[in-house]
PDB file of C-alpha atoms in Angstrom:
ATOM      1  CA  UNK A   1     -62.191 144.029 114.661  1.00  0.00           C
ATOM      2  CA  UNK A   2     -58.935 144.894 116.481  1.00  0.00           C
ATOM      3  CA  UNK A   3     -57.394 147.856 114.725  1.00  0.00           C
ATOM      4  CA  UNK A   4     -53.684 148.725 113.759  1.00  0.00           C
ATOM      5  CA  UNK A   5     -51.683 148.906 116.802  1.00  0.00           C
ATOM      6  CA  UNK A   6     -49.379 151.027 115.321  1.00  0.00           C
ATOM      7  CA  UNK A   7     -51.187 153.768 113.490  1.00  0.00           C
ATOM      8  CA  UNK A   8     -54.099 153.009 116.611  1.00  0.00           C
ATOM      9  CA  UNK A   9     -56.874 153.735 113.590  1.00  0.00           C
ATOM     10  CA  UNK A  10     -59.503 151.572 112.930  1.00  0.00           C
ATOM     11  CA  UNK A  11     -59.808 148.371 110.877  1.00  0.00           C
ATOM     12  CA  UNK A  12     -57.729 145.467 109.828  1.00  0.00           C
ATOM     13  CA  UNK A  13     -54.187 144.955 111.621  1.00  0.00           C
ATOM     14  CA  UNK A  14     -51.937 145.787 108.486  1.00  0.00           C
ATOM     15  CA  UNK A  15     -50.325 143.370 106.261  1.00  0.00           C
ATOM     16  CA  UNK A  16     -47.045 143.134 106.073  1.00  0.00           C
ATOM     17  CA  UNK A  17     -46.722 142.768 102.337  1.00  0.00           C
ATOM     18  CA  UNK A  18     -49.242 145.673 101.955  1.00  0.00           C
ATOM     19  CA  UNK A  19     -47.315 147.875 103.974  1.00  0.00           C
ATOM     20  CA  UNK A  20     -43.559 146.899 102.113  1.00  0.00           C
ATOM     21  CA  UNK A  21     -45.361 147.404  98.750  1.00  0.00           C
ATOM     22  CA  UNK A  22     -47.173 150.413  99.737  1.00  0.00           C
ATOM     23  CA  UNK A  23     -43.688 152.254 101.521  1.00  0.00           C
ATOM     24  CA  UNK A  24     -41.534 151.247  98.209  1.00  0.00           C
ATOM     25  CA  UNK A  25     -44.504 152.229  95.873  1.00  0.00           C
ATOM     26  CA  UNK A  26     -44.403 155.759  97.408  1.00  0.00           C
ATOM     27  CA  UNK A  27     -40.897 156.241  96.956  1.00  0.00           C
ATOM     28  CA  UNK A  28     -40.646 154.877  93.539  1.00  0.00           C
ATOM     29  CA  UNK A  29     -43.884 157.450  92.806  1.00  0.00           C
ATOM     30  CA  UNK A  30     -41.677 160.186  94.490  1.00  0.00           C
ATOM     31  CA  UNK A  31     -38.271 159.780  92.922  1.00  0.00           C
ATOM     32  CA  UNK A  32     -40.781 159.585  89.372  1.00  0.00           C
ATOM     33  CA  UNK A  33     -43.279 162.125  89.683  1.00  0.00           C
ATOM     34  CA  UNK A  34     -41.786 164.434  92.669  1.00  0.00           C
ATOM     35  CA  UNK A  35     -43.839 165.309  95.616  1.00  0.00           C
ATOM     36  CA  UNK A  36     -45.708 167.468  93.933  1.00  0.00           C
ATOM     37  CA  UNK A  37     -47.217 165.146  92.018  1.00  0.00           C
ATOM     38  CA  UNK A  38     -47.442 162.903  94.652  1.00  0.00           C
ATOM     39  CA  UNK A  39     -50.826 160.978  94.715  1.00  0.00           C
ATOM     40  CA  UNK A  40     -52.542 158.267  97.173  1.00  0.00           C
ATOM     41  CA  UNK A  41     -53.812 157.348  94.023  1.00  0.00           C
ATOM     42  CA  UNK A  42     -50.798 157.046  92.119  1.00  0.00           C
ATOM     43  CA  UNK A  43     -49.389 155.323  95.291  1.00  0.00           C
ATOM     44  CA  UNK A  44     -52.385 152.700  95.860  1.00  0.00           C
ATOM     45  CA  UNK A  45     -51.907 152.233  91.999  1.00  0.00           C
ATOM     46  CA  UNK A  46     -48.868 151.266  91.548  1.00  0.00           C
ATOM     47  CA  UNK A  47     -48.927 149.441  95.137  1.00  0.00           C
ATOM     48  CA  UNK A  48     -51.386 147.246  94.116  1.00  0.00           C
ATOM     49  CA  UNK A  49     -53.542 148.275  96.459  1.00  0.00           C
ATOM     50  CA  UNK A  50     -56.866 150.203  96.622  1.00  0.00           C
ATOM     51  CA  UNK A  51     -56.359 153.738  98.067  1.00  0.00           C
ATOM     52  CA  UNK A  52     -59.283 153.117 101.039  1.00  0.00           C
ATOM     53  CA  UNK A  53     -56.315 150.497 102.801  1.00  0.00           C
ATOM     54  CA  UNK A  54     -53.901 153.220 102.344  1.00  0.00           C
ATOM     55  CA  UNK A  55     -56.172 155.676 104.143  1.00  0.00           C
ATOM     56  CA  UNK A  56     -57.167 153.274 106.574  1.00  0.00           C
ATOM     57  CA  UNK A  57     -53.513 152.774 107.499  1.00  0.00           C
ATOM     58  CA  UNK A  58     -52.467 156.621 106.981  1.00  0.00           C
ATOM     59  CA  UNK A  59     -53.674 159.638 107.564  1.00  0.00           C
ATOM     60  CA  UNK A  60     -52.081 161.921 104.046  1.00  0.00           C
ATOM     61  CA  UNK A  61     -49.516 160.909 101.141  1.00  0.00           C
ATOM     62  CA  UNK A  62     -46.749 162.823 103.689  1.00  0.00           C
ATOM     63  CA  UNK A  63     -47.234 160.599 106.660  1.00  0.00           C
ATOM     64  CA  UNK A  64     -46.972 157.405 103.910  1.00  0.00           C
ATOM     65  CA  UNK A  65     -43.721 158.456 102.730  1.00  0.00           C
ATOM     66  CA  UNK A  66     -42.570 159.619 106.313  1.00  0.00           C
ATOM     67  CA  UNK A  67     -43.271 155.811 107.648  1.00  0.00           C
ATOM     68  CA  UNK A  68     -41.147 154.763 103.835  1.00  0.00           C
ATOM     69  CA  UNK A  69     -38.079 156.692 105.267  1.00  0.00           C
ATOM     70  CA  UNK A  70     -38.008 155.865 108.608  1.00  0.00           C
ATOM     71  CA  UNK A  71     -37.925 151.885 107.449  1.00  0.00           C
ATOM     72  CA  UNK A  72     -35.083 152.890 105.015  1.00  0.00           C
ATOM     73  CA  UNK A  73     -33.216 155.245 107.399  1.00  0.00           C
ATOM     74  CA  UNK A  74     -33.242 151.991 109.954  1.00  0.00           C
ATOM     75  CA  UNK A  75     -32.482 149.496 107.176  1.00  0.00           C
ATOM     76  CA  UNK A  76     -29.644 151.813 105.899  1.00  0.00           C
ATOM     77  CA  UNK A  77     -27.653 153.699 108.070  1.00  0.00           C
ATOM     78  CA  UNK A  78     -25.426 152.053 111.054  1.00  0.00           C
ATOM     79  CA  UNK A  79     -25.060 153.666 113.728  1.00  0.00           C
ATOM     80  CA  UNK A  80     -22.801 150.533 115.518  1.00  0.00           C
ATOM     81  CA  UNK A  81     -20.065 150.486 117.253  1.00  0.00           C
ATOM     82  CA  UNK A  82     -16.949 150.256 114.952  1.00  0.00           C
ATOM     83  CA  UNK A  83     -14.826 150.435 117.911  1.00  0.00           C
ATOM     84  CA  UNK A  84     -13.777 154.547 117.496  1.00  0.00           C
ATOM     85  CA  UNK A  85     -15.131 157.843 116.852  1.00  0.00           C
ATOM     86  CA  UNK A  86     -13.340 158.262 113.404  1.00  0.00           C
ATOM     87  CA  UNK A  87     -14.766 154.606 112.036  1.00  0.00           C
ATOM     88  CA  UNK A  88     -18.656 155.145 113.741  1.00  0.00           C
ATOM     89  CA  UNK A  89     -18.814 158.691 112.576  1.00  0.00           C
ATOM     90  CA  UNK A  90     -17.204 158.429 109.147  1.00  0.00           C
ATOM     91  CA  UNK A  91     -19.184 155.002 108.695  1.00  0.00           C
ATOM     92  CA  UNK A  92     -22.497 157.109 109.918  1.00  0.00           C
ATOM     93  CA  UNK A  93     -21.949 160.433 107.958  1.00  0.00           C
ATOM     94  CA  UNK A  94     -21.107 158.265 104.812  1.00  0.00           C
ATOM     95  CA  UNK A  95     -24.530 156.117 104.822  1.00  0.00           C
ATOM     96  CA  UNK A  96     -26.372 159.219 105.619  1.00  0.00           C
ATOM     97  CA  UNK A  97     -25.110 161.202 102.967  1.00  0.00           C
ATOM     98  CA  UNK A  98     -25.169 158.462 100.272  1.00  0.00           C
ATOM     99  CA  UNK A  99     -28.749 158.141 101.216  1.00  0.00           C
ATOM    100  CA  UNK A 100     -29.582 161.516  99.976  1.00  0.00           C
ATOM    101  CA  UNK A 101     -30.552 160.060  96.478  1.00  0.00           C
ATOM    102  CA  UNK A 102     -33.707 160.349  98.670  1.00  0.00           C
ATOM    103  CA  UNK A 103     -33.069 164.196  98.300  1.00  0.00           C
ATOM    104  CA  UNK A 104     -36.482 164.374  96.678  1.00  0.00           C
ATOM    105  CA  UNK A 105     -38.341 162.621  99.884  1.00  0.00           C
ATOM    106  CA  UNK A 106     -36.953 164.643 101.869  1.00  0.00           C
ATOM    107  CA  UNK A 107     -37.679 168.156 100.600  1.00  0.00           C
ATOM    108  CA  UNK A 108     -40.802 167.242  99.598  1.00  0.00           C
ATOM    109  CA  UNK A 109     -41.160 165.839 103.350  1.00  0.00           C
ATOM    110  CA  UNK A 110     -39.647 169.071 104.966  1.00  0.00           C
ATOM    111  CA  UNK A 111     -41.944 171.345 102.752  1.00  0.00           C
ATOM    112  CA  UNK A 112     -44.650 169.481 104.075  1.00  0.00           C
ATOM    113  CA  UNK A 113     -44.052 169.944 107.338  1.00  0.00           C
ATOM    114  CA  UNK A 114     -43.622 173.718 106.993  1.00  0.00           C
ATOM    115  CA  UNK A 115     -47.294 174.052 105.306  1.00  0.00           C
ATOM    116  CA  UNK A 116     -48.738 171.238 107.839  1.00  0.00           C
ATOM    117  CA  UNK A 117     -48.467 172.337 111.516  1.00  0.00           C
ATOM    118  CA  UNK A 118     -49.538 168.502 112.435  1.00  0.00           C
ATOM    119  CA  UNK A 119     -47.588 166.861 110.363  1.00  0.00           C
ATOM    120  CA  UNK A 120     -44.568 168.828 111.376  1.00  0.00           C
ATOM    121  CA  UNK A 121     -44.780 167.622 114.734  1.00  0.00           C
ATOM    122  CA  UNK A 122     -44.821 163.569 113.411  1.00  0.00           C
ATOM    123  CA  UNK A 123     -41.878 164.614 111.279  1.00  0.00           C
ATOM    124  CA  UNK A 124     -39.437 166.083 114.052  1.00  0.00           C
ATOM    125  CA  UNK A 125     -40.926 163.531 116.488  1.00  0.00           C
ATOM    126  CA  UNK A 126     -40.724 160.166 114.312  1.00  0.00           C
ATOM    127  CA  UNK A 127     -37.986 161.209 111.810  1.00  0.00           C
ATOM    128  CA  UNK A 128     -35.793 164.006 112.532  1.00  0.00           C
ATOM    129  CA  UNK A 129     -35.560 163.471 116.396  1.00  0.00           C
ATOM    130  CA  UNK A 130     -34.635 159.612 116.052  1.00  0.00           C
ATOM    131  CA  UNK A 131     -31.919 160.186 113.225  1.00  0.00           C
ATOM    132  CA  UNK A 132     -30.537 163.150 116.329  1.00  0.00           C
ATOM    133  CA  UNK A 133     -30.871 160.241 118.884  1.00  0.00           C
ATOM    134  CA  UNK A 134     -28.730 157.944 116.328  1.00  0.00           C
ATOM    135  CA  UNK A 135     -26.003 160.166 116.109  1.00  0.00           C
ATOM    136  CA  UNK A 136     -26.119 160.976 119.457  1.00  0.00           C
ATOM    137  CA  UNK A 137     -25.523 157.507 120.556  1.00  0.00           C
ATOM    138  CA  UNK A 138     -22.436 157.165 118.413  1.00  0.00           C
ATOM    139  CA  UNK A 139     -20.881 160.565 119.760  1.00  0.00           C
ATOM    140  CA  UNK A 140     -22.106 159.653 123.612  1.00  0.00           C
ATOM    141  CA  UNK A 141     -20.168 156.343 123.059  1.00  0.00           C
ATOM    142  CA  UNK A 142     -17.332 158.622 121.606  1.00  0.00           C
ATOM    143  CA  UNK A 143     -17.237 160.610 125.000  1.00  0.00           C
ATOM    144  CA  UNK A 144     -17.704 156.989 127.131  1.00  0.00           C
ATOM    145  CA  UNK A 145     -14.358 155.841 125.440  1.00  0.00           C
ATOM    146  CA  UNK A 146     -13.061 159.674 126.071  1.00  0.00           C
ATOM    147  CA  UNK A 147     -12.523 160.487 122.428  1.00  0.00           C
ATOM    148  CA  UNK A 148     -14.298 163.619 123.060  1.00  0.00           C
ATOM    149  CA  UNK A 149     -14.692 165.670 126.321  1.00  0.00           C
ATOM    150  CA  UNK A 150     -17.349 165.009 128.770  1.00  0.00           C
ATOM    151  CA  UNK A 151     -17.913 169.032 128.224  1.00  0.00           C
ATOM    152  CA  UNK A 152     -18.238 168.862 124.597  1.00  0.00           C
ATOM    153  CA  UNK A 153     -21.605 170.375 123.495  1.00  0.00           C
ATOM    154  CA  UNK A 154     -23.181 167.226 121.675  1.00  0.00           C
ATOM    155  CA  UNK A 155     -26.474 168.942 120.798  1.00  0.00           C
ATOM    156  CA  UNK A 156     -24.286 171.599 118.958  1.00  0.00           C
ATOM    157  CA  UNK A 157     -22.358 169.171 117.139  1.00  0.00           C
ATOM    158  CA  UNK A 158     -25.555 167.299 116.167  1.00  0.00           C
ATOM    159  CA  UNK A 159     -26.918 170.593 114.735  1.00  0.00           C
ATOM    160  CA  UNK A 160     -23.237 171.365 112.944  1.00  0.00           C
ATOM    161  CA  UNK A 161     -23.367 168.123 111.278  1.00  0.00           C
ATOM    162  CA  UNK A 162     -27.313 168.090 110.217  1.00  0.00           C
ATOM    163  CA  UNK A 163     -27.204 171.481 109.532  1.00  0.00           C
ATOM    164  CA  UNK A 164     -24.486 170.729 106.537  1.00  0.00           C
ATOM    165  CA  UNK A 165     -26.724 168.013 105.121  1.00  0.00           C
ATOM    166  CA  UNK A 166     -30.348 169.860 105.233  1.00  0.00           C
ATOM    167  CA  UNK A 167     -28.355 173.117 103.849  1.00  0.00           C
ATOM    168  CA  UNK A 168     -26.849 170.975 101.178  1.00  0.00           C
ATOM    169  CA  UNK A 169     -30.235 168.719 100.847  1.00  0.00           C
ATOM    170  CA  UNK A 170     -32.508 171.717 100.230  1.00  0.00           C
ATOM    171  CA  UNK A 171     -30.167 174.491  98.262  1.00  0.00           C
ATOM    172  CA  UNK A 172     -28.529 172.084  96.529  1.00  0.00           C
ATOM    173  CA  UNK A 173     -25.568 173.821  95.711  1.00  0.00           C
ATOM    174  CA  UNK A 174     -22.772 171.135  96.668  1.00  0.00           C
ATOM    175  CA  UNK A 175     -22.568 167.343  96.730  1.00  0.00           C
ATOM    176  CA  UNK A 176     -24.553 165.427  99.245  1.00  0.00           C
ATOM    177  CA  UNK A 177     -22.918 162.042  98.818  1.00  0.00           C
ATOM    178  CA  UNK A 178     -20.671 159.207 100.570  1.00  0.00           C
ATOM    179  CA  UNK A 179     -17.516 161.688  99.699  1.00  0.00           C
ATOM    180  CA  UNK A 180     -19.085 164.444 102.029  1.00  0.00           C
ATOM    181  CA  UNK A 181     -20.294 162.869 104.515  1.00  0.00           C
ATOM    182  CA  UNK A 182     -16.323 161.141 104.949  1.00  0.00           C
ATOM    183  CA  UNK A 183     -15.424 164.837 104.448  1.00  0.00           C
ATOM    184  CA  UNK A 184     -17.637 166.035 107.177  1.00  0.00           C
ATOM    185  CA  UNK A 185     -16.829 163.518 109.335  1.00  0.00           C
ATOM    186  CA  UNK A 186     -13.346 164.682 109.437  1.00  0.00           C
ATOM    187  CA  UNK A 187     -13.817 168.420 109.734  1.00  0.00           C
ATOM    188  CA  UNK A 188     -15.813 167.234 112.647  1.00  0.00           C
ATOM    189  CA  UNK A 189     -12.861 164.834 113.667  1.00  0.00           C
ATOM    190  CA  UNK A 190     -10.592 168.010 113.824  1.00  0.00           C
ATOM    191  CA  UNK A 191     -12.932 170.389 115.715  1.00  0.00           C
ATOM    192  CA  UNK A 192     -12.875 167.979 118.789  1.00  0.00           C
ATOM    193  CA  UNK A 193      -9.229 166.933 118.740  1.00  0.00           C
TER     194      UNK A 193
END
């Protein structure tokens, strides 16, 4: 039998239903139970699914709910062209932020990664590197249109702007919603100008 191109295991190529019902059942089991509590079990359960096609597919509950965000971040968050710096970057900051009603993913993800040296590496590789190359592309297009200097540290501004949300994501001592990511977006705005 071939197996799954995309996890490169063993076994049945996945189905697409499976997989849709498997990435929303882990979520749904997250924002419930916490990661914590977090359970192939509970997942393959309330997927509808046994928990064997979850492992086949997966390697650990973290790298389940990793591939969940990724399809959400992509479904979710623009990263277009809105045809300037202020509309991409308040448009991106503001679907990134309001997407933090994930805020329990995402620690529970980021915990992970600090107790699991391998999955670490899939979660800066598959999640945390891609959302850097999304927001790079809208401030590279920013400096193609010469909104912000060709000089401009972009790697440093990617880390200012991240750095807010995971500080605010994992202390949780000030909102993380659409409101501050337009508020970020315009501190940002200001820095460049």
């Amino acid at each position: 039998m071939a197996g799954d191109r995309r996890s490169g295991r063993p076994g049945r190529p996945r189905s697409e239903a499976a997989r849709k019902a498997i990435h929303g059942a882990a979520l749904e089991e997250l924002r419930v139970r916490g990661y914590a509590a977090l359970t192939v079990e509970g997942i393959a359960a309330r997927a509808g699914v046994g928990k064997q096609t979850i492992y086949r597919w997966w390697p650990s509950k973290a790298d389940v709910v990793l591939d969940a965000m990724l399809d959400l971040a992509a479904e979710r968050i623009s990263a277009d062209d809105e045809g300037s710096l202020e509309a991409d970057l308040s448009t991106f900051l503001r679907e990134t932020f309001r997407q933090h009603g994930q805020r329990p993913v995402l620690v529970g993800l980021m915990a992970e990664a600090l107790l699991d040296p391998v999955f670490a590496t899939a979660f800066r590789e598959r999640f945390l590197f891609r959302r850097r190359a999304a927001l790079r592309g809208v401030l590279e297009r920013a400096v193609t249109r010469g909104e912000i200097g060709p000089d401009e540290d972009l790697e440093l501004l990617i880390d200012v702007i991240y750095g807010v949300l995971w500080y605010r994501l994992l202390v949780d001592h000030a909102p993380l919603d659409a409101e501050a990511g337009e508020q970020l977006a315009a501190l940002v705005l200001r820095a460049i100008r």
